[in-house]
Short mmCIF file of C-alpha atoms in Angstrom, two decimals:
data_model
loop_
_atom_site.label_atom_id
_atom_site.label_comp_id
_atom_site.label_asym_id
_atom_site.label_seq_id
_atom_site.Cartn_x
_atom_site.Cartn_y
_atom_site.Cartn_z
CA MET R 1 -38.18 -6.81 -30.26
CA THR R 2 -38.39 -6.93 -33.36
CA SER R 3 -41.35 -8.50 -35.24
CA ALA R 4 -44.01 -6.78 -36.06
CA THR R 5 -47.47 -6.62 -34.50
CA PRO R 6 -50.60 -4.64 -35.86
CA LEU R 7 -51.79 -0.70 -34.47
CA LEU R 8 -52.91 -0.84 -31.34
CA PRO R 9 -55.60 0.91 -30.34
CA GLU R 10 -55.59 4.78 -29.46
CA ILE R 11 -54.15 5.59 -25.19
CA THR R 12 -56.29 6.56 -22.70
CA SER R 13 -54.91 10.03 -20.67
CA ASP R 14 -54.78 7.29 -17.70
CA GLN R 15 -51.96 5.55 -19.28
CA ILE R 16 -49.78 8.05 -20.88
CA LYS R 17 -49.66 9.25 -16.52
CA GLN R 18 -49.23 5.96 -15.85
CA LEU R 19 -46.00 6.88 -18.13
CA THR R 20 -44.83 9.96 -17.38
CA SER R 21 -45.96 10.64 -14.03
CA SER R 22 -42.70 10.90 -11.04
CA GLN R 23 -45.67 9.87 -8.57
CA CYS R 24 -45.86 6.12 -11.01
CA LEU R 25 -42.71 6.08 -10.13
CA ALA R 26 -41.04 3.16 -7.67
CA GLN R 27 -39.14 4.91 -5.06
CA PRO R 28 -36.41 2.60 -2.88
CA LEU R 29 -38.59 4.00 0.38
CA PRO R 30 -41.41 6.36 1.09
CA ALA R 31 -41.06 9.87 1.01
CA PRO R 32 -41.27 11.40 4.40
CA ILE R 33 -42.40 14.70 3.36
CA LEU R 34 -46.13 14.71 2.15
CA SER R 35 -45.88 18.11 0.27
CA ALA R 36 -44.68 21.07 0.13
CA CYS R 37 -44.15 23.48 -2.65
CA PHE R 38 -42.25 24.37 -4.89
CA LYS R 39 -40.87 27.19 -8.03
CA GLN R 40 -43.10 29.12 -5.39
CA SER R 41 -40.43 32.27 -7.53
CA PRO R 42 -37.72 31.86 -9.37
CA GLU R 43 -35.11 32.13 -6.40
CA ASP R 44 -36.46 29.33 -5.06
CA PHE R 45 -34.60 27.04 -7.52
CA GLN R 46 -31.25 28.42 -8.51
CA VAL R 47 -28.88 25.84 -10.92
CA ASP R 48 -25.09 27.47 -11.74
CA GLU R 49 -23.56 25.78 -14.42
CA LEU R 50 -20.25 24.22 -13.94
CA LEU R 51 -17.57 24.57 -17.29
CA GLU R 52 -14.60 23.78 -16.48
CA VAL R 53 -12.68 25.44 -19.57
CA GLY R 54 -9.14 27.22 -19.57
CA LEU R 55 -11.14 30.19 -21.71
CA SER R 56 -7.37 32.40 -23.07
CA GLY R 57 -8.34 35.29 -23.96
CA GLU R 58 -7.78 35.89 -26.75
CA GLY R 59 -9.61 34.84 -30.15
CA GLU R 60 -13.29 35.69 -32.46
CA HIS R 61 -15.30 33.95 -29.45
CA LEU R 62 -16.65 36.18 -26.97
CA TRP R 63 -17.70 34.53 -23.73
CA LEU R 64 -20.63 35.84 -21.78
CA LEU R 65 -21.06 34.49 -17.97
CA ILE R 66 -25.20 35.30 -17.76
CA LYS R 67 -27.42 35.29 -14.80
CA LYS R 68 -30.69 35.31 -15.61
CA THR R 69 -34.27 35.19 -14.18
CA ALA R 70 -36.97 34.14 -14.91
CA MET R 71 -35.21 33.60 -18.49
CA ASN R 72 -34.59 30.08 -20.76
CA THR R 73 -31.67 30.34 -22.76
CA SER R 74 -32.95 30.13 -26.10
CA PHE R 75 -34.81 33.45 -25.59
CA VAL R 76 -31.15 35.01 -23.68
CA ALA R 77 -29.93 33.54 -27.04
CA ASP R 78 -32.46 35.16 -29.07
CA GLN R 79 -31.62 38.34 -27.55
CA LEU R 80 -27.37 38.45 -27.74
CA ALA R 81 -28.06 37.71 -31.35
CA LYS R 82 -30.30 40.58 -31.93
CA TRP R 83 -27.72 42.64 -29.32
CA ALA R 84 -24.57 42.32 -31.72
CA LYS R 85 -26.85 41.66 -34.76
CA ILE R 86 -25.04 38.15 -35.80
CA PRO R 87 -26.54 34.95 -36.84
CA SER R 88 -28.52 32.09 -33.93
CA ARG R 89 -26.18 30.02 -34.86
CA ASP R 90 -23.23 31.64 -33.86
CA VAL R 91 -23.80 32.22 -30.33
CA GLY R 92 -23.08 28.90 -28.80
CA TYR R 93 -24.12 27.57 -24.80
CA SER R 94 -24.05 24.15 -23.35
CA GLY R 95 -27.16 23.53 -21.88
CA LEU R 96 -30.92 24.76 -21.51
CA LYS R 97 -31.87 25.56 -18.08
CA ASP R 98 -35.08 26.86 -17.02
CA ARG R 99 -37.15 29.99 -17.28
CA HIS R 100 -39.08 29.90 -13.78
CA ALA R 101 -35.63 29.84 -12.17
CA VAL R 102 -32.45 31.56 -10.87
CA THR R 103 -30.03 30.37 -13.74
CA THR R 104 -25.81 31.09 -14.18
CA GLN R 105 -24.42 29.83 -17.16
CA TRP R 106 -21.55 30.77 -20.83
CA PHE R 107 -22.34 32.15 -24.29
CA SER R 108 -20.51 31.92 -27.17
CA LEU R 109 -20.72 35.14 -29.72
CA ARG R 110 -19.17 34.92 -32.71
CA LEU R 111 -17.37 38.14 -33.28
CA PRO R 112 -14.67 38.02 -36.01
CA LYS R 113 -13.17 41.66 -35.88
CA GLY R 114 -13.36 41.36 -32.27
CA LYS R 115 -16.07 44.71 -31.97
CA LEU R 116 -18.19 44.88 -29.20
CA PRO R 117 -21.77 46.65 -29.96
CA ASP R 118 -22.04 50.41 -28.72
CA ILE R 119 -24.13 50.21 -25.87
CA SER R 120 -23.46 46.72 -22.83
CA PHE R 121 -25.81 44.24 -23.07
CA ASP R 122 -26.90 44.35 -19.83
CA GLU R 123 -28.58 47.43 -20.88
CA PHE R 124 -30.10 45.68 -24.46
CA ALA R 125 -31.37 43.30 -22.30
CA LYS R 126 -32.95 45.13 -19.66
CA ALA R 127 -34.63 47.46 -22.79
CA HIS R 128 -36.17 44.46 -23.56
CA LEU R 129 -37.75 42.65 -20.08
CA THR R 130 -41.47 41.84 -20.39
CA ALA R 131 -42.13 41.30 -16.35
CA ASP R 132 -40.90 42.76 -13.51
CA THR R 133 -39.82 39.29 -12.43
CA GLU R 134 -37.19 38.91 -15.27
CA SER R 135 -33.27 40.19 -14.60
CA ILE R 136 -30.37 39.62 -16.88
CA GLU R 137 -26.80 40.70 -15.48
CA VAL R 138 -23.37 39.53 -16.98
CA ARG R 139 -21.14 38.71 -14.84
CA GLN R 140 -18.03 37.85 -16.56
CA GLN R 141 -16.75 38.03 -20.17
CA THR R 142 -13.87 37.19 -22.03
CA TRP R 143 -12.45 36.10 -25.67
CA HIS R 144 -11.65 32.42 -26.08
CA SER R 145 -10.49 30.13 -29.61
CA LYS R 146 -13.62 28.14 -29.72
CA LYS R 147 -17.48 28.54 -29.68
CA LEU R 148 -19.19 26.65 -26.23
CA ASN R 149 -20.41 23.34 -27.99
CA ARG R 150 -23.72 21.60 -26.20
CA GLY R 151 -22.83 19.23 -23.62
CA THR R 152 -19.42 21.26 -23.15
CA HIS R 153 -20.13 21.42 -19.21
CA LYS R 154 -20.09 18.32 -17.13
CA ALA R 155 -21.73 19.43 -14.10
CA ASN R 156 -24.80 21.77 -12.67
CA ARG R 157 -25.05 23.43 -9.36
CA PHE R 158 -28.64 24.00 -7.01
CA VAL R 159 -30.13 25.33 -4.36
CA ILE R 160 -33.64 24.14 -4.37
CA ARG R 161 -35.95 26.04 -1.11
CA LEU R 162 -39.16 24.06 -0.43
CA THR R 163 -41.65 25.73 1.16
CA ASP R 164 -45.45 24.65 3.04
CA ILE R 165 -44.04 21.42 4.07
CA GLU R 166 -46.30 18.48 5.31
CA LEU R 167 -45.05 15.72 6.82
CA ASN R 168 -45.76 12.10 5.64
CA PRO R 169 -46.49 11.33 9.34
CA LYS R 170 -46.78 7.31 8.45
CA VAL R 171 -42.91 8.62 7.71
CA ALA R 172 -41.37 11.51 9.43
CA ALA R 173 -42.19 12.60 12.56
CA ALA R 174 -40.71 15.37 12.59
CA PRO R 175 -37.74 16.86 10.49
CA ALA R 176 -35.14 15.44 12.04
CA THR R 177 -36.75 11.50 10.36
CA VAL R 178 -36.81 13.66 6.98
CA ASP R 179 -33.18 14.54 7.75
CA GLU R 180 -32.33 10.89 7.65
CA THR R 181 -33.10 10.00 3.97
CA LEU R 182 -31.26 12.85 2.98
CA THR R 183 -28.56 11.44 5.13
CA LEU R 184 -29.18 8.46 2.91
CA ILE R 185 -29.85 9.72 -0.47
CA SER R 186 -26.30 10.91 -0.17
CA LYS R 187 -24.69 8.00 1.24
CA GLU R 188 -26.91 5.92 -2.24
CA GLY R 189 -28.30 8.43 -4.12
CA VAL R 190 -31.62 7.72 -5.66
CA PRO R 191 -32.86 6.51 -8.91
CA ASN R 192 -31.61 8.13 -12.26
CA TYR R 193 -35.36 8.96 -13.54
CA PHE R 194 -35.95 11.23 -15.96
CA GLY R 195 -37.82 14.64 -15.25
CA GLU R 196 -41.68 14.67 -15.79
CA GLN R 197 -40.35 18.29 -18.23
CA ARG R 198 -38.72 15.41 -20.50
CA PHE R 199 -42.48 14.48 -21.58
CA GLY R 200 -43.85 18.13 -22.02
CA ARG R 201 -47.45 19.06 -20.75
CA GLN R 202 -49.22 16.56 -19.36
CA GLY R 203 -47.59 14.28 -21.54
CA ASN R 204 -48.01 14.93 -25.13
CA ASN R 205 -44.39 14.17 -26.12
CA ILE R 206 -45.42 10.54 -25.53
CA VAL R 207 -48.81 10.88 -27.47
CA SER R 208 -46.62 12.88 -30.91
CA ALA R 209 -44.45 10.50 -30.89
CA LEU R 210 -46.77 7.59 -31.02
CA GLU R 211 -48.33 9.33 -34.00
CA TRP R 212 -44.88 10.44 -36.04
CA PHE R 213 -44.00 6.26 -35.63
CA GLU R 214 -47.63 4.97 -36.67
CA GLN R 215 -48.32 8.24 -38.60
CA GLY R 216 -45.46 10.12 -40.14
CA THR R 217 -47.24 13.23 -38.72
CA ILE R 218 -46.41 15.12 -35.84
CA ASN R 219 -49.37 17.86 -35.11
CA GLY R 220 -51.08 16.20 -38.14
CA ARG R 221 -48.24 17.06 -40.66
CA PRO R 222 -45.65 15.95 -42.35
CA PRO R 223 -42.20 16.61 -40.42
CA HIS R 224 -39.68 19.35 -42.33
CA PRO R 225 -36.36 17.22 -43.01
CA LYS R 226 -34.10 19.96 -41.43
CA LYS R 227 -36.74 22.29 -40.20
CA SER R 228 -38.15 19.73 -37.31
CA ARG R 229 -35.42 18.31 -37.19
CA ASP R 230 -34.99 20.03 -32.65
CA ALA R 231 -38.66 18.55 -32.19
CA GLN R 232 -37.37 14.78 -34.02
CA SER R 233 -35.08 14.96 -31.43
CA LEU R 234 -37.29 15.42 -28.40
CA LEU R 235 -39.51 12.88 -29.93
CA LEU R 236 -37.41 10.90 -29.92
CA SER R 237 -35.38 11.28 -26.54
CA SER R 238 -38.99 11.25 -24.62
CA ALA R 239 -39.90 7.42 -26.27
CA ARG R 240 -36.14 5.95 -24.89
CA SER R 241 -37.15 8.23 -21.56
CA ALA R 242 -40.96 6.83 -20.60
CA ILE R 243 -39.25 3.08 -20.65
CA PHE R 244 -36.01 3.61 -19.55
CA ASN R 245 -38.43 4.94 -16.37
CA GLN R 246 -40.50 1.76 -16.59
CA ILE R 247 -37.02 -0.20 -16.30
CA VAL R 248 -35.82 1.10 -13.57
CA SER R 249 -38.82 1.21 -11.82
CA ALA R 250 -38.83 -2.28 -12.28
CA ARG R 251 -35.51 -2.42 -10.36
CA VAL R 252 -36.11 -0.59 -7.47
CA GLN R 253 -39.15 -2.37 -7.12
CA LEU R 254 -37.34 -5.18 -7.37
CA GLY R 255 -34.87 -3.81 -5.14
CA GLY R 256 -32.20 -4.15 -7.70
CA TRP R 257 -31.53 -0.12 -8.54
CA ASN R 258 -28.33 -0.01 -7.11
CA THR R 259 -27.70 -3.85 -6.93
CA ALA R 260 -26.32 -6.57 -10.00
CA ILE R 261 -28.75 -8.47 -11.73
CA ASP R 262 -27.30 -11.37 -13.73
CA GLY R 263 -26.42 -10.18 -17.92
CA ASP R 264 -26.05 -6.24 -16.33
CA VAL R 265 -23.81 -3.93 -17.90
CA PHE R 266 -22.51 -1.21 -15.88
CA ASN R 267 -21.66 2.33 -15.85
CA LEU R 268 -17.83 3.74 -15.09
CA ASP R 269 -19.05 6.75 -12.68
CA GLY R 270 -18.36 10.05 -14.36
CA SER R 271 -17.63 8.90 -17.65
CA GLY R 272 -20.22 7.30 -20.79
CA SER R 273 -18.00 3.97 -20.77
CA VAL R 274 -19.99 0.65 -20.29
CA PHE R 275 -18.34 -2.62 -19.96
CA CYS R 276 -20.19 -6.18 -19.13
CA VAL R 277 -18.76 -9.23 -17.22
CA GLU R 278 -18.03 -13.38 -17.41
CA GLN R 279 -19.28 -12.99 -13.83
CA ILE R 280 -20.29 -11.10 -11.27
CA ASP R 281 -17.74 -11.02 -8.23
CA GLN R 282 -17.42 -9.67 -4.77
CA GLU R 283 -14.87 -7.02 -6.74
CA ILE R 284 -18.12 -6.00 -8.73
CA HIS R 285 -20.19 -5.92 -5.85
CA GLN R 286 -17.55 -3.77 -3.95
CA ARG R 287 -17.24 -1.13 -6.52
CA LEU R 288 -21.44 -0.95 -6.78
CA ALA R 289 -21.70 -0.17 -3.10
CA SER R 290 -18.85 2.36 -3.14
CA GLY R 291 -20.25 3.91 -5.99
CA ASP R 292 -17.13 3.53 -8.77
CA ILE R 293 -19.82 1.59 -11.62
CA HIS R 294 -23.70 1.70 -11.31
CA PRO R 295 -26.06 -0.40 -13.88
CA THR R 296 -27.43 0.53 -16.52
CA ALA R 297 -30.89 0.78 -18.47
CA PRO R 298 -31.27 0.73 -21.85
CA LEU R 299 -32.18 3.62 -23.67
CA TRP R 300 -34.32 1.58 -26.26
CA GLY R 301 -32.62 1.68 -29.35
CA ILE R 302 -31.34 -1.50 -31.75
CA LYS R 303 -28.52 -3.60 -31.30
CA ASN R 304 -29.45 -3.90 -27.60
CA ASP R 305 -27.10 -6.97 -27.86
CA LYS R 306 -24.79 -6.50 -24.36
CA VAL R 307 -27.04 -7.26 -21.94
CA SER R 308 -28.49 -10.83 -21.16
CA GLU R 309 -29.88 -13.16 -18.52
CA ALA R 310 -31.88 -12.47 -15.84
CA ALA R 311 -31.38 -8.94 -16.59
CA LYS R 312 -32.24 -8.82 -20.33
CA ALA R 313 -35.48 -10.86 -19.39
CA LEU R 314 -36.49 -7.59 -16.48
CA GLU R 315 -36.06 -5.43 -19.75
CA ASP R 316 -38.04 -7.58 -22.27
CA LYS R 317 -40.74 -8.32 -19.80
CA VAL R 318 -41.31 -4.67 -19.01
CA VAL R 319 -41.98 -3.44 -22.61
CA SER R 320 -44.16 -6.32 -23.66
CA GLN R 321 -46.45 -6.35 -20.65
CA ASP R 322 -46.99 -2.62 -21.50
CA ALA R 323 -48.91 -2.04 -25.31
CA VAL R 324 -47.79 1.82 -25.55
CA LEU R 325 -43.89 0.94 -24.19
CA GLN R 326 -44.01 -1.69 -27.14
CA ARG R 327 -45.89 0.99 -30.15
CA LEU R 328 -43.03 3.36 -28.44
CA ALA R 329 -40.34 -0.37 -28.58
CA GLN R 330 -41.33 -1.00 -32.03
CA GLY R 331 -41.75 2.86 -33.33
CA LEU R 332 -37.74 3.57 -32.08
CA GLU R 333 -36.58 -0.15 -33.92
CA LYS R 334 -37.46 1.33 -37.30
CA LYS R 335 -35.89 4.63 -37.01
CA GLN R 336 -32.96 2.29 -35.85
CA LEU R 337 -31.44 4.67 -33.22
CA LYS R 338 -28.51 2.20 -32.32
CA THR R 339 -29.17 1.31 -27.90
CA MET R 340 -27.71 3.24 -25.28
CA ARG R 341 -27.43 2.40 -21.59
CA ARG R 342 -27.63 4.59 -18.90
CA ALA R 343 -27.02 4.00 -15.79
CA THR R 344 -30.19 3.65 -13.10
CA ARG R 345 -28.04 5.48 -9.84
CA LEU R 346 -28.07 8.65 -9.57
CA ALA R 347 -25.08 10.33 -7.37
CA VAL R 348 -26.04 13.38 -5.57
CA SER R 349 -22.74 15.33 -4.86
CA ASP R 350 -21.49 18.42 -2.44
CA PHE R 351 -24.80 17.52 -0.56
CA SER R 352 -26.24 19.29 2.48
CA TRP R 353 -29.06 21.14 3.61
CA SER R 354 -30.87 23.09 6.30
CA TRP R 355 -33.91 24.69 8.00
CA THR R 356 -36.02 27.29 8.17
CA THR R 357 -38.82 28.24 10.81
CA GLU R 358 -40.04 31.04 9.01
CA GLN R 359 -43.60 29.52 9.90
CA ALA R 360 -44.01 27.75 12.97
CA ASP R 361 -45.49 24.93 11.78
CA LYS R 362 -44.58 23.82 8.95
CA PRO R 363 -40.91 24.51 8.31
CA SER R 364 -39.56 25.27 4.78
CA LEU R 365 -35.86 23.15 3.42
CA VAL R 366 -33.01 24.60 1.15
CA LEU R 367 -30.92 21.54 -0.70
CA GLN R 368 -27.66 22.62 -2.37
CA PHE R 369 -25.79 19.61 -4.25
CA THR R 370 -24.66 18.78 -7.40
CA LEU R 371 -25.84 16.98 -10.52
CA PRO R 372 -23.79 15.39 -13.20
CA THR R 373 -25.82 16.53 -16.84
CA GLY R 374 -28.20 15.07 -18.88
CA THR R 375 -30.08 14.31 -15.27
CA PHE R 376 -32.76 15.71 -13.68
CA ALA R 377 -33.03 17.57 -9.84
CA THR R 378 -36.31 17.07 -9.56
CA SER R 379 -35.01 12.98 -9.06
CA VAL R 380 -34.19 13.94 -5.97
CA LEU R 381 -37.00 15.92 -4.66
CA SER R 382 -39.45 12.81 -6.10
CA ALA R 383 -37.39 10.61 -3.44
CA LEU R 384 -38.31 12.46 -0.75
CA VAL R 385 -41.36 14.38 -1.22
CA THR R 386 -44.95 12.82 -2.50
CA HIS R 387 -46.23 15.70 -4.17
CA LEU R 388 -45.09 18.64 -5.43
CA LYS R 389 -46.77 21.46 -5.55
#
């Protein structure tokens, strides 16, 4: 898609919902749970960052492993900067964690003189709590020679509790039927969709992306070249995510989200490496079945030249048949982003689950699993539950 087309009419809320709601994305099998409550309390959603870095115990960067409840990453980073009286740029972290959760993650602080404040961070932070649900605790601290940079950790461990579960009578007559789906997910994974949170409240990031692409403004104002970099990056990511999700959804409907299509580009599991093959042979099929490699779909941009044949035709068809996707694709191309590839399948590692019977008629389900960074726990939940409340 390189030819320019006239500006299309304004989009509707229904069009945005169709592109951003997880309920509108195809799933390989009907969800066995019709509805369930999710995140009724922070303890219902627990995330532990899995960081594999050998910390030296020496250097000018203080690394802290912090467990926090009902606090997002940015807030804690700001509090750390105030506590240590250092610029925000000298506080490092690997990934952003949800506020409505209990999360454990590493932070680093550059302290060239190696001197800590007189008051502990636990005491300082507790004095700034704004709600009874909030809590914070330093679990571990050590010195290291380098700052903690974004994307350093490779995986997250989740513990998720679903309550008030109502089974889908058309699919699951009893929790044992849900177990069958969970077993299948543990073996085959789920479609690697971006979660709804990527698109903002009511999909507003997509509307803002179109405004920026077509009018040069964000929320009615020209973006500042430096101060709005994070906002621009988010909008680019949201636009790419919407296109990616729709292409994956189309592959799910065709039964090709975890199998090969002619012209596919493949991803080596656990890496960012992608490759093409001249012919899809038995070895490729075997590697796909074992989870060693995965098919990919595009994070849209220019130079989408690796994909070919039926796979390329499918990707182009999905975009060309949706007016909003056309506009997003054209905007991304004008920004000169180079196409990247992302696996269409999300492998779920170390997956286990257990049922509790706090309510005899509506049992609770606790899920535990590990996912690589950049993927979404809600992708697992969407394959299991039709409506999350």
